[in-house]
Amino acid sequence: MYRRTVSRQIWTLGSILLLVAHAVCLDVRLLQNDSLTTDYSVKCGLSNQEDRIVGGRPTSPNKYPWVARLVYEGRFHCGASLVNNDYVLTAAHCVRRLKRSKIRVVLGDYDQHVNTDGKAVMRAVSAVIRHRNFDMNSYNHDVALLRLRKSVKFSKTVKPVCLPRTGTDPAGKEGTVVGWGRTSEGGMLAGKIHEVQVPILSLLQCRKMKYRANRITENMICAGRGSQDSCQGDSGGPLLVQEGDKLEIVGIVSWGVGCGRQGYPGVYTRVTRYLNWINTNMKEGCICTT
């Protein structure tokens, strides 16, 4: 947490911020134990099922309890991920030109067409925080936070996802994309939440694909192969990787050419590039990494 010299300790601003954030986390967990959660042992990134279904088929209900639906004027609009009791993380392009008062965040849901699959939680939004440098032409800095008007209670069906640690690179790992997007290019939106496993490429590998090399910035991740890809409607949802017994959100579904086209993997916002931004813009709570 700090650096040593021969005769003294030098505290960097970043170290101090991390310590403050850790202290805030402890306070938040104590608060959650008292009033916001039903289980003090709730940790981020814990799936409700160990086995995985690949190839774009439906998941089991509430397998990924942090995955949220953004609903606008009563209709499904984008995906998002719960990062603590008060905030969800999504793509900036998902909330562009939307009226905050008409946005709703739905958590603990599975089948968006059926109301009997569990107790879904709906929240209004009190603040929309888009990255100030988001570029709609290049989709660079495609990240946003939504502050919930009322904190959510953690439960079996509503839990936060873990954010990755600074400096980690998921290249070479298998990722999982989760969402209610279309199951094929030009197809219908999925009623039930789907998942698909995708290989995560290095930045160099991605720049060698059919995209223009300068289109893929260091703020982006590429993932996918053949017919296994994110698609329209998955925007804002998570790209997850397994770290031990937990899942981390390493990417946010951002853009791509078509769905599952050879040479055009899906492109995601690289979450590690925005950890400081996320921490700075969350006025309550903490970054959950454990």
PDB file of C-alpha atoms in Angstrom:
ATOM      1  CA  MET A   1       0.000   0.000   0.000  1.00  0.00           C
ATOM      2  CA  TYR A   2       2.989   2.330   0.269  1.00  0.00           C
ATOM      3  CA  ARG A   3       6.598   2.677  -0.786  1.00  0.00           C
ATOM      4  CA  ARG A   4       9.655   2.694   1.508  1.00  0.00           C
ATOM      5  CA  THR A   5      12.837   4.725   1.178  1.00  0.00           C
ATOM      6  CA  VAL A   6      15.988   4.143   3.255  1.00  0.00           C
ATOM      7  CA  SER A   7      14.911   6.542   5.963  1.00  0.00           C
ATOM      8  CA  ARG A   8      11.240   7.302   5.509  1.00  0.00           C
ATOM      9  CA  GLN A   9       7.921   6.217   4.067  1.00  0.00           C
ATOM     10  CA  ILE A  10       6.528   8.069   1.102  1.00  0.00           C
ATOM     11  CA  TRP A  11       2.803   7.952   0.685  1.00  0.00           C
ATOM     12  CA  THR A  12       1.576   8.520  -2.830  1.00  0.00           C
ATOM     13  CA  LEU A  13      -1.792  10.067  -3.499  1.00  0.00           C
ATOM     14  CA  GLY A  14      -2.912   6.801  -5.066  1.00  0.00           C
ATOM     15  CA  SER A  15      -1.949   4.859  -1.935  1.00  0.00           C
ATOM     16  CA  ILE A  16      -3.885   7.223   0.279  1.00  0.00           C
ATOM     17  CA  LEU A  17      -6.943   6.947  -1.958  1.00  0.00           C
ATOM     18  CA  LEU A  18      -6.758   3.161  -1.850  1.00  0.00           C
ATOM     19  CA  LEU A  19      -6.597   3.194   1.944  1.00  0.00           C
ATOM     20  CA  VAL A  20      -9.546   5.568   2.136  1.00  0.00           C
ATOM     21  CA  ALA A  21     -11.489   3.369  -0.285  1.00  0.00           C
ATOM     22  CA  HIS A  22     -10.683   0.309   1.839  1.00  0.00           C
ATOM     23  CA  ALA A  23     -11.925   2.085   4.952  1.00  0.00           C
ATOM     24  CA  VAL A  24     -15.109   3.064   3.142  1.00  0.00           C
ATOM     25  CA  CYS A  25     -15.556  -0.579   2.088  1.00  0.00           C
ATOM     26  CA  LEU A  26     -15.355  -1.701   5.701  1.00  0.00           C
ATOM     27  CA  ASP A  27     -17.923   0.901   6.723  1.00  0.00           C
ATOM     28  CA  VAL A  28     -20.228  -0.103   3.890  1.00  0.00           C
ATOM     29  CA  ARG A  29     -19.979  -3.812   4.777  1.00  0.00           C
ATOM     30  CA  LEU A  30     -20.851  -3.023   8.389  1.00  0.00           C
ATOM     31  CA  LEU A  31     -23.791  -0.952   7.204  1.00  0.00           C
ATOM     32  CA  GLN A  32     -24.885  -3.757   4.898  1.00  0.00           C
ATOM     33  CA  ASN A  33     -24.778  -6.182   7.817  1.00  0.00           C
ATOM     34  CA  ASP A  34     -27.018  -3.923   9.865  1.00  0.00           C
ATOM     35  CA  SER A  35     -29.647  -2.827   7.375  1.00  0.00           C
ATOM     36  CA  LEU A  36     -29.068  -3.528   3.701  1.00  0.00           C
ATOM     37  CA  THR A  37     -28.277  -7.214   3.347  1.00  0.00           C
ATOM     38  CA  THR A  38     -29.737 -10.467   4.565  1.00  0.00           C
ATOM     39  CA  ASP A  39     -26.291 -12.133   4.610  1.00  0.00           C
ATOM     40  CA  TYR A  40     -23.176 -10.520   6.056  1.00  0.00           C
ATOM     41  CA  SER A  41     -21.010 -13.057   4.178  1.00  0.00           C
ATOM     42  CA  VAL A  42     -22.144 -11.822   0.752  1.00  0.00           C
ATOM     43  CA  LYS A  43     -19.083 -11.375  -1.449  1.00  0.00           C
ATOM     44  CA  CYS A  44     -18.773 -10.039  -4.955  1.00  0.00           C
ATOM     45  CA  GLY A  45     -18.610 -12.213  -8.049  1.00  0.00           C
ATOM     46  CA  LEU A  46     -20.098 -15.414  -6.626  1.00  0.00           C
ATOM     47  CA  SER A  47     -22.247 -17.239  -9.173  1.00  0.00           C
ATOM     48  CA  ASN A  48     -25.312 -19.146  -8.013  1.00  0.00           C
ATOM     49  CA  GLN A  49     -24.279 -22.152 -10.100  1.00  0.00           C
ATOM     50  CA  GLU A  50     -20.898 -23.696 -10.754  1.00  0.00           C
ATOM     51  CA  ASP A  51     -21.408 -25.386 -14.132  1.00  0.00           C
ATOM     52  CA  ARG A  52     -21.479 -23.391 -17.370  1.00  0.00           C
ATOM     53  CA  ILE A  53     -23.599 -23.571 -20.500  1.00  0.00           C
ATOM     54  CA  VAL A  54     -21.783 -22.557 -23.683  1.00  0.00           C
ATOM     55  CA  GLY A  55     -22.841 -21.629 -27.194  1.00  0.00           C
ATOM     56  CA  GLY A  56     -25.352 -18.906 -26.456  1.00  0.00           C
ATOM     57  CA  ARG A  57     -28.021 -20.921 -24.641  1.00  0.00           C
ATOM     58  CA  PRO A  58     -30.134 -19.767 -21.664  1.00  0.00           C
ATOM     59  CA  THR A  59     -28.523 -19.745 -18.232  1.00  0.00           C
ATOM     60  CA  SER A  60     -30.169 -21.136 -15.130  1.00  0.00           C
ATOM     61  CA  PRO A  61     -32.264 -18.565 -13.225  1.00  0.00           C
ATOM     62  CA  ASN A  62     -30.215 -15.964 -11.348  1.00  0.00           C
ATOM     63  CA  LYS A  63     -26.904 -17.645 -12.109  1.00  0.00           C
ATOM     64  CA  TYR A  64     -25.358 -14.183 -12.510  1.00  0.00           C
ATOM     65  CA  PRO A  65     -27.043 -12.143  -9.749  1.00  0.00           C
ATOM     66  CA  TRP A  66     -25.332  -8.844 -10.665  1.00  0.00           C
ATOM     67  CA  VAL A  67     -26.643  -8.689 -14.234  1.00  0.00           C
ATOM     68  CA  ALA A  68     -29.228  -5.931 -14.684  1.00  0.00           C
ATOM     69  CA  ARG A  69     -31.620  -4.809 -17.389  1.00  0.00           C
ATOM     70  CA  LEU A  70     -31.879  -1.141 -18.283  1.00  0.00           C
ATOM     71  CA  VAL A  71     -35.474  -0.403 -19.196  1.00  0.00           C
ATOM     72  CA  TYR A  72     -36.390   2.828 -20.976  1.00  0.00           C
ATOM     73  CA  GLU A  73     -39.998   3.908 -21.344  1.00  0.00           C
ATOM     74  CA  GLY A  74     -41.038   0.387 -20.393  1.00  0.00           C
ATOM     75  CA  ARG A  75     -38.862  -1.444 -22.926  1.00  0.00           C
ATOM     76  CA  PHE A  76     -35.601  -3.349 -22.633  1.00  0.00           C
ATOM     77  CA  HIS A  77     -32.751  -1.087 -23.709  1.00  0.00           C
ATOM     78  CA  CYS A  78     -29.345  -2.372 -22.537  1.00  0.00           C
ATOM     79  CA  GLY A  79     -27.549  -4.489 -19.988  1.00  0.00           C
ATOM     80  CA  ALA A  80     -25.642  -3.378 -16.890  1.00  0.00           C
ATOM     81  CA  SER A  81     -23.839  -4.842 -13.870  1.00  0.00           C
ATOM     82  CA  LEU A  82     -24.326  -4.151 -10.170  1.00  0.00           C
ATOM     83  CA  VAL A  83     -21.040  -3.099  -8.537  1.00  0.00           C
ATOM     84  CA  ASN A  84     -22.369  -2.198  -5.086  1.00  0.00           C
ATOM     85  CA  ASN A  85     -25.639  -1.333  -3.328  1.00  0.00           C
ATOM     86  CA  ASP A  86     -25.974   1.981  -5.124  1.00  0.00           C
ATOM     87  CA  TYR A  87     -24.444   1.785  -8.613  1.00  0.00           C
ATOM     88  CA  VAL A  88     -24.586  -0.199 -11.832  1.00  0.00           C
ATOM     89  CA  LEU A  89     -21.902  -0.107 -14.514  1.00  0.00           C
ATOM     90  CA  THR A  90     -22.875   0.075 -18.195  1.00  0.00           C
ATOM     91  CA  ALA A  91     -21.799   1.494 -21.558  1.00  0.00           C
ATOM     92  CA  ALA A  92     -21.913   5.248 -22.179  1.00  0.00           C
ATOM     93  CA  HIS A  93     -23.623   4.787 -25.545  1.00  0.00           C
ATOM     94  CA  CYS A  94     -26.498   3.033 -23.755  1.00  0.00           C
ATOM     95  CA  VAL A  95     -27.504   6.166 -21.870  1.00  0.00           C
ATOM     96  CA  ARG A  96     -26.791   8.740 -24.559  1.00  0.00           C
ATOM     97  CA  ARG A  97     -29.711  11.146 -24.979  1.00  0.00           C
ATOM     98  CA  LEU A  98     -31.903   9.286 -22.501  1.00  0.00           C
ATOM     99  CA  LYS A  99     -34.043  11.126 -19.972  1.00  0.00           C
ATOM    100  CA  ARG A 100     -32.929  10.015 -16.545  1.00  0.00           C
ATOM    101  CA  SER A 101     -36.477  10.050 -15.172  1.00  0.00           C
ATOM    102  CA  LYS A 102     -37.539   7.386 -17.685  1.00  0.00           C
ATOM    103  CA  ILE A 103     -34.717   4.915 -16.951  1.00  0.00           C
ATOM    104  CA  ARG A 104     -35.338   1.924 -14.702  1.00  0.00           C
ATOM    105  CA  VAL A 105     -32.813  -0.673 -13.529  1.00  0.00           C
ATOM    106  CA  VAL A 106     -34.150  -4.205 -13.041  1.00  0.00           C
ATOM    107  CA  LEU A 107     -32.150  -6.670 -10.925  1.00  0.00           C
ATOM    108  CA  GLY A 108     -32.755 -10.287  -9.941  1.00  0.00           C
ATOM    109  CA  ASP A 109     -34.567 -10.992 -13.215  1.00  0.00           C
ATOM    110  CA  TYR A 110     -34.269 -13.976 -15.572  1.00  0.00           C
ATOM    111  CA  ASP A 111     -37.059 -14.011 -18.153  1.00  0.00           C
ATOM    112  CA  GLN A 112     -38.049 -10.488 -19.130  1.00  0.00           C
ATOM    113  CA  HIS A 113     -41.398 -11.720 -20.469  1.00  0.00           C
ATOM    114  CA  VAL A 114     -42.454 -13.596 -17.318  1.00  0.00           C
ATOM    115  CA  ASN A 115     -43.119 -12.122 -13.888  1.00  0.00           C
ATOM    116  CA  THR A 116     -43.140 -15.417 -11.974  1.00  0.00           C
ATOM    117  CA  ASP A 117     -39.441 -16.354 -12.110  1.00  0.00           C
ATOM    118  CA  GLY A 118     -38.541 -14.664  -8.841  1.00  0.00           C
ATOM    119  CA  LYS A 119     -38.726 -11.350  -7.059  1.00  0.00           C
ATOM    120  CA  ALA A 120     -37.190  -8.862  -9.456  1.00  0.00           C
ATOM    121  CA  VAL A 121     -36.062  -5.542  -7.997  1.00  0.00           C
ATOM    122  CA  MET A 122     -36.686  -2.315  -9.905  1.00  0.00           C
ATOM    123  CA  ARG A 123     -35.008   0.995  -9.161  1.00  0.00           C
ATOM    124  CA  ALA A 124     -35.268   4.484 -10.562  1.00  0.00           C
ATOM    125  CA  VAL A 125     -32.037   6.341 -11.334  1.00  0.00           C
ATOM    126  CA  SER A 126     -30.907   9.459  -9.474  1.00  0.00           C
ATOM    127  CA  ALA A 127     -27.781  10.186 -11.554  1.00  0.00           C
ATOM    128  CA  VAL A 128     -26.342   9.247 -14.949  1.00  0.00           C
ATOM    129  CA  ILE A 129     -22.551   9.593 -15.080  1.00  0.00           C
ATOM    130  CA  ARG A 130     -21.060   9.155 -18.550  1.00  0.00           C
ATOM    131  CA  HIS A 131     -17.344   9.375 -19.162  1.00  0.00           C
ATOM    132  CA  ARG A 132     -16.722  12.964 -20.238  1.00  0.00           C
ATOM    133  CA  ASN A 133     -14.464  11.851 -23.119  1.00  0.00           C
ATOM    134  CA  PHE A 134     -16.854   9.310 -24.626  1.00  0.00           C
ATOM    135  CA  ASP A 135     -16.711   9.521 -28.426  1.00  0.00           C
ATOM    136  CA  MET A 136     -19.781   8.263 -30.277  1.00  0.00           C
ATOM    137  CA  ASN A 137     -17.808   7.919 -33.522  1.00  0.00           C
ATOM    138  CA  SER A 138     -15.029   5.711 -32.171  1.00  0.00           C
ATOM    139  CA  TYR A 139     -16.782   4.362 -29.042  1.00  0.00           C
ATOM    140  CA  ASN A 140     -13.658   5.195 -27.073  1.00  0.00           C
ATOM    141  CA  HIS A 141     -14.265   5.642 -23.314  1.00  0.00           C
ATOM    142  CA  ASP A 142     -17.603   3.810 -23.591  1.00  0.00           C
ATOM    143  CA  VAL A 143     -18.364   3.593 -19.889  1.00  0.00           C
ATOM    144  CA  ALA A 144     -21.038   4.986 -17.573  1.00  0.00           C
ATOM    145  CA  LEU A 145     -22.329   4.642 -14.023  1.00  0.00           C
ATOM    146  CA  LEU A 146     -25.955   4.874 -12.961  1.00  0.00           C
ATOM    147  CA  ARG A 147     -26.700   5.773  -9.368  1.00  0.00           C
ATOM    148  CA  LEU A 148     -29.797   4.045  -8.038  1.00  0.00           C
ATOM    149  CA  ARG A 149     -32.357   6.250  -6.354  1.00  0.00           C
ATOM    150  CA  LYS A 150     -32.676   3.702  -3.547  1.00  0.00           C
ATOM    151  CA  SER A 151     -30.015   1.234  -2.404  1.00  0.00           C
ATOM    152  CA  VAL A 152     -30.682  -2.434  -3.124  1.00  0.00           C
ATOM    153  CA  LYS A 153     -30.540  -5.217  -0.561  1.00  0.00           C
ATOM    154  CA  PHE A 154     -28.146  -8.043  -1.332  1.00  0.00           C
ATOM    155  CA  SER A 155     -29.759 -11.471  -1.514  1.00  0.00           C
ATOM    156  CA  LYS A 156     -29.301 -14.762  -3.350  1.00  0.00           C
ATOM    157  CA  THR A 157     -30.633 -13.159  -6.542  1.00  0.00           C
ATOM    158  CA  VAL A 158     -29.047  -9.707  -6.156  1.00  0.00           C
ATOM    159  CA  LYS A 159     -25.283  -9.546  -5.557  1.00  0.00           C
ATOM    160  CA  PRO A 160     -22.432  -7.346  -6.831  1.00  0.00           C
ATOM    161  CA  VAL A 161     -19.842  -8.413  -9.381  1.00  0.00           C
ATOM    162  CA  CYS A 162     -16.129  -8.076  -8.635  1.00  0.00           C
ATOM    163  CA  LEU A 163     -14.122  -5.478 -10.505  1.00  0.00           C
ATOM    164  CA  PRO A 164     -10.646  -6.525 -11.693  1.00  0.00           C
ATOM    165  CA  ARG A 165      -7.488  -5.389  -9.988  1.00  0.00           C
ATOM    166  CA  THR A 166      -5.379  -2.652 -11.529  1.00  0.00           C
ATOM    167  CA  GLY A 167      -2.939  -3.816 -14.183  1.00  0.00           C
ATOM    168  CA  THR A 168      -4.449  -7.250 -14.832  1.00  0.00           C
ATOM    169  CA  ASP A 169      -4.862  -8.366 -18.463  1.00  0.00           C
ATOM    170  CA  PRO A 170      -7.402 -11.084 -19.380  1.00  0.00           C
ATOM    171  CA  ALA A 171      -5.852 -11.814 -22.813  1.00  0.00           C
ATOM    172  CA  GLY A 172      -5.683 -15.545 -23.479  1.00  0.00           C
ATOM    173  CA  LYS A 173      -8.474 -16.413 -21.061  1.00  0.00           C
ATOM    174  CA  GLU A 174     -11.981 -17.646 -21.776  1.00  0.00           C
ATOM    175  CA  GLY A 175     -14.581 -15.000 -21.018  1.00  0.00           C
ATOM    176  CA  THR A 176     -18.335 -15.226 -20.545  1.00  0.00           C
ATOM    177  CA  VAL A 177     -20.757 -12.681 -22.004  1.00  0.00           C
ATOM    178  CA  VAL A 178     -24.170 -12.463 -20.364  1.00  0.00           C
ATOM    179  CA  GLY A 179     -27.262 -10.625 -21.576  1.00  0.00           C
ATOM    180  CA  TRP A 180     -30.694 -10.489 -23.165  1.00  0.00           C
ATOM    181  CA  GLY A 181     -29.386  -9.515 -26.606  1.00  0.00           C
ATOM    182  CA  ARG A 182     -30.281 -11.029 -29.951  1.00  0.00           C
ATOM    183  CA  THR A 183     -29.242 -14.658 -30.360  1.00  0.00           C
ATOM    184  CA  SER A 184     -28.354 -14.101 -34.032  1.00  0.00           C
ATOM    185  CA  GLU A 185     -27.701 -11.148 -36.321  1.00  0.00           C
ATOM    186  CA  GLY A 186     -31.053  -9.571 -37.134  1.00  0.00           C
ATOM    187  CA  GLY A 187     -32.865 -12.012 -34.828  1.00  0.00           C
ATOM    188  CA  MET A 188     -35.238 -11.426 -31.945  1.00  0.00           C
ATOM    189  CA  LEU A 189     -34.179 -10.294 -28.502  1.00  0.00           C
ATOM    190  CA  ALA A 190     -33.783 -13.162 -26.062  1.00  0.00           C
ATOM    191  CA  GLY A 191     -36.580 -13.536 -23.537  1.00  0.00           C
ATOM    192  CA  LYS A 192     -34.370 -15.353 -21.050  1.00  0.00           C
ATOM    193  CA  ILE A 193     -30.899 -14.257 -20.080  1.00  0.00           C
ATOM    194  CA  HIS A 194     -28.244 -15.957 -22.226  1.00  0.00           C
ATOM    195  CA  GLU A 195     -24.542 -16.623 -21.824  1.00  0.00           C
ATOM    196  CA  VAL A 196     -21.799 -17.474 -24.278  1.00  0.00           C
ATOM    197  CA  GLN A 197     -18.133 -18.281 -23.787  1.00  0.00           C
ATOM    198  CA  VAL A 198     -15.653 -16.334 -25.898  1.00  0.00           C
ATOM    199  CA  PRO A 199     -11.841 -16.301 -26.163  1.00  0.00           C
ATOM    200  CA  ILE A 200     -10.273 -12.993 -25.141  1.00  0.00           C
ATOM    201  CA  LEU A 201      -7.695 -11.647 -27.580  1.00  0.00           C
ATOM    202  CA  SER A 202      -4.620  -9.554 -26.907  1.00  0.00           C
ATOM    203  CA  LEU A 203      -4.540  -5.987 -28.199  1.00  0.00           C
ATOM    204  CA  LEU A 204      -2.055  -7.026 -30.893  1.00  0.00           C
ATOM    205  CA  GLN A 205      -4.237  -9.939 -32.007  1.00  0.00           C
ATOM    206  CA  CYS A 206      -7.273  -7.693 -32.233  1.00  0.00           C
ATOM    207  CA  ARG A 207      -5.458  -5.102 -34.316  1.00  0.00           C
ATOM    208  CA  LYS A 208      -4.568  -7.871 -36.774  1.00  0.00           C
ATOM    209  CA  MET A 209      -8.241  -8.687 -37.350  1.00  0.00           C
ATOM    210  CA  LYS A 210     -10.375  -7.026 -40.022  1.00  0.00           C
ATOM    211  CA  TYR A 211     -10.914  -3.847 -38.036  1.00  0.00           C
ATOM    212  CA  ARG A 212      -8.718  -0.860 -38.846  1.00  0.00           C
ATOM    213  CA  ALA A 213      -5.777  -1.143 -36.469  1.00  0.00           C
ATOM    214  CA  ASN A 214      -6.142   2.442 -35.219  1.00  0.00           C
ATOM    215  CA  ARG A 215      -9.812   1.826 -34.407  1.00  0.00           C
ATOM    216  CA  ILE A 216      -8.901  -0.498 -31.548  1.00  0.00           C
ATOM    217  CA  THR A 217      -7.568   1.601 -28.667  1.00  0.00           C
ATOM    218  CA  GLU A 218      -5.875   0.541 -25.435  1.00  0.00           C
ATOM    219  CA  ASN A 219      -9.214   1.183 -23.735  1.00  0.00           C
ATOM    220  CA  MET A 220     -10.802  -1.743 -25.572  1.00  0.00           C
ATOM    221  CA  ILE A 221     -10.782  -5.553 -25.430  1.00  0.00           C
ATOM    222  CA  CYS A 222     -11.696  -7.921 -28.265  1.00  0.00           C
ATOM    223  CA  ALA A 223     -13.329 -11.299 -27.650  1.00  0.00           C
ATOM    224  CA  GLY A 224     -15.211 -13.869 -29.696  1.00  0.00           C
ATOM    225  CA  ARG A 225     -14.932 -16.503 -32.387  1.00  0.00           C
ATOM    226  CA  GLY A 226     -17.177 -17.548 -35.250  1.00  0.00           C
ATOM    227  CA  SER A 227     -20.782 -17.757 -34.134  1.00  0.00           C
ATOM    228  CA  GLN A 228     -19.959 -17.141 -30.463  1.00  0.00           C
ATOM    229  CA  ASP A 229     -20.230 -13.430 -29.835  1.00  0.00           C
ATOM    230  CA  SER A 230     -22.205 -10.705 -28.133  1.00  0.00           C
ATOM    231  CA  CYS A 231     -24.908  -9.134 -30.272  1.00  0.00           C
ATOM    232  CA  GLN A 232     -27.307  -6.190 -30.515  1.00  0.00           C
ATOM    233  CA  GLY A 233     -29.074  -5.732 -27.200  1.00  0.00           C
ATOM    234  CA  ASP A 234     -26.155  -7.099 -25.184  1.00  0.00           C
ATOM    235  CA  SER A 235     -24.657  -3.583 -25.053  1.00  0.00           C
ATOM    236  CA  GLY A 236     -23.706  -2.488 -21.559  1.00  0.00           C
ATOM    237  CA  GLY A 237     -23.610  -6.041 -20.249  1.00  0.00           C
ATOM    238  CA  PRO A 238     -20.562  -7.757 -18.732  1.00  0.00           C
ATOM    239  CA  LEU A 239     -17.646  -9.716 -20.129  1.00  0.00           C
ATOM    240  CA  LEU A 240     -16.653 -11.934 -17.194  1.00  0.00           C
ATOM    241  CA  VAL A 241     -13.588 -14.000 -16.338  1.00  0.00           C
ATOM    242  CA  GLN A 242     -13.135 -16.535 -13.571  1.00  0.00           C
ATOM    243  CA  GLU A 243     -10.587 -15.655 -10.891  1.00  0.00           C
ATOM    244  CA  GLY A 244     -10.493 -18.361  -8.244  1.00  0.00           C
ATOM    245  CA  ASP A 245     -14.021 -18.871  -6.975  1.00  0.00           C
ATOM    246  CA  LYS A 246     -15.185 -15.448  -8.160  1.00  0.00           C
ATOM    247  CA  LEU A 247     -16.119 -13.778 -11.432  1.00  0.00           C
ATOM    248  CA  GLU A 248     -14.732 -10.374 -12.430  1.00  0.00           C
ATOM    249  CA  ILE A 249     -16.123  -7.946 -14.984  1.00  0.00           C
ATOM    250  CA  VAL A 250     -13.184  -7.223 -17.286  1.00  0.00           C
ATOM    251  CA  GLY A 251     -15.196  -5.765 -20.160  1.00  0.00           C
ATOM    252  CA  ILE A 252     -18.429  -3.948 -21.010  1.00  0.00           C
ATOM    253  CA  VAL A 253     -20.165  -4.861 -24.271  1.00  0.00           C
ATOM    254  CA  SER A 254     -19.515  -1.870 -26.530  1.00  0.00           C
ATOM    255  CA  TRP A 255     -19.525  -2.366 -30.316  1.00  0.00           C
ATOM    256  CA  GLY A 256     -18.728  -4.613 -33.257  1.00  0.00           C
ATOM    257  CA  VAL A 257     -19.543  -5.380 -36.894  1.00  0.00           C
ATOM    258  CA  GLY A 258     -22.594  -7.601 -37.092  1.00  0.00           C
ATOM    259  CA  CYS A 259     -22.776 -10.603 -34.759  1.00  0.00           C
ATOM    260  CA  GLY A 260     -20.400 -13.519 -34.877  1.00  0.00           C
ATOM    261  CA  ARG A 261     -18.813 -12.541 -38.195  1.00  0.00           C
ATOM    262  CA  GLN A 262     -15.454 -14.106 -38.957  1.00  0.00           C
ATOM    263  CA  GLY A 263     -12.642 -11.606 -38.470  1.00  0.00           C
ATOM    264  CA  TYR A 264     -14.817  -9.219 -36.450  1.00  0.00           C
ATOM    265  CA  PRO A 265     -14.758 -10.170 -32.758  1.00  0.00           C
ATOM    266  CA  GLY A 266     -16.897  -8.238 -30.309  1.00  0.00           C
ATOM    267  CA  VAL A 267     -15.301  -5.113 -28.835  1.00  0.00           C
ATOM    268  CA  TYR A 268     -15.601  -4.306 -25.140  1.00  0.00           C
ATOM    269  CA  THR A 269     -14.626  -1.431 -22.871  1.00  0.00           C
ATOM    270  CA  ARG A 270     -11.535  -2.474 -20.879  1.00  0.00           C
ATOM    271  CA  VAL A 271     -12.629  -2.039 -17.261  1.00  0.00           C
ATOM    272  CA  THR A 272      -9.117  -1.898 -15.767  1.00  0.00           C
ATOM    273  CA  ARG A 273      -8.560   1.382 -17.622  1.00  0.00           C
ATOM    274  CA  TYR A 274     -11.416   2.978 -15.674  1.00  0.00           C
ATOM    275  CA  LEU A 275     -11.015   1.773 -12.093  1.00  0.00           C
ATOM    276  CA  ASN A 276      -9.890   5.209 -10.882  1.00  0.00           C
ATOM    277  CA  TRP A 277     -12.740   6.853 -12.795  1.00  0.00           C
ATOM    278  CA  ILE A 278     -15.246   4.440 -11.266  1.00  0.00           C
ATOM    279  CA  ASN A 279     -13.928   4.993  -7.750  1.00  0.00           C
ATOM    280  CA  THR A 280     -13.894   8.769  -8.176  1.00  0.00           C
ATOM    281  CA  ASN A 281     -17.463   8.910  -9.458  1.00  0.00           C
ATOM    282  CA  MET A 282     -19.080   6.633  -6.900  1.00  0.00           C
ATOM    283  CA  LYS A 283     -19.942   8.946  -4.036  1.00  0.00           C
ATOM    284  CA  GLU A 284     -21.116   6.034  -1.893  1.00  0.00           C
ATOM    285  CA  GLY A 285     -19.861   2.500  -1.514  1.00  0.00           C
ATOM    286  CA  CYS A 286     -16.629   1.034  -2.789  1.00  0.00           C
ATOM    287  CA  ILE A 287     -15.039  -0.894  -5.629  1.00  0.00           C
ATOM    288  CA  CYS A 288     -15.644  -4.555  -4.879  1.00  0.00           C
ATOM    289  CA  THR A 289     -12.552  -6.606  -5.721  1.00  0.00           C
ATOM    290  CA  THR A 290     -12.866  -9.310  -3.065  1.00  0.00           C
TER     291      THR A 290
END
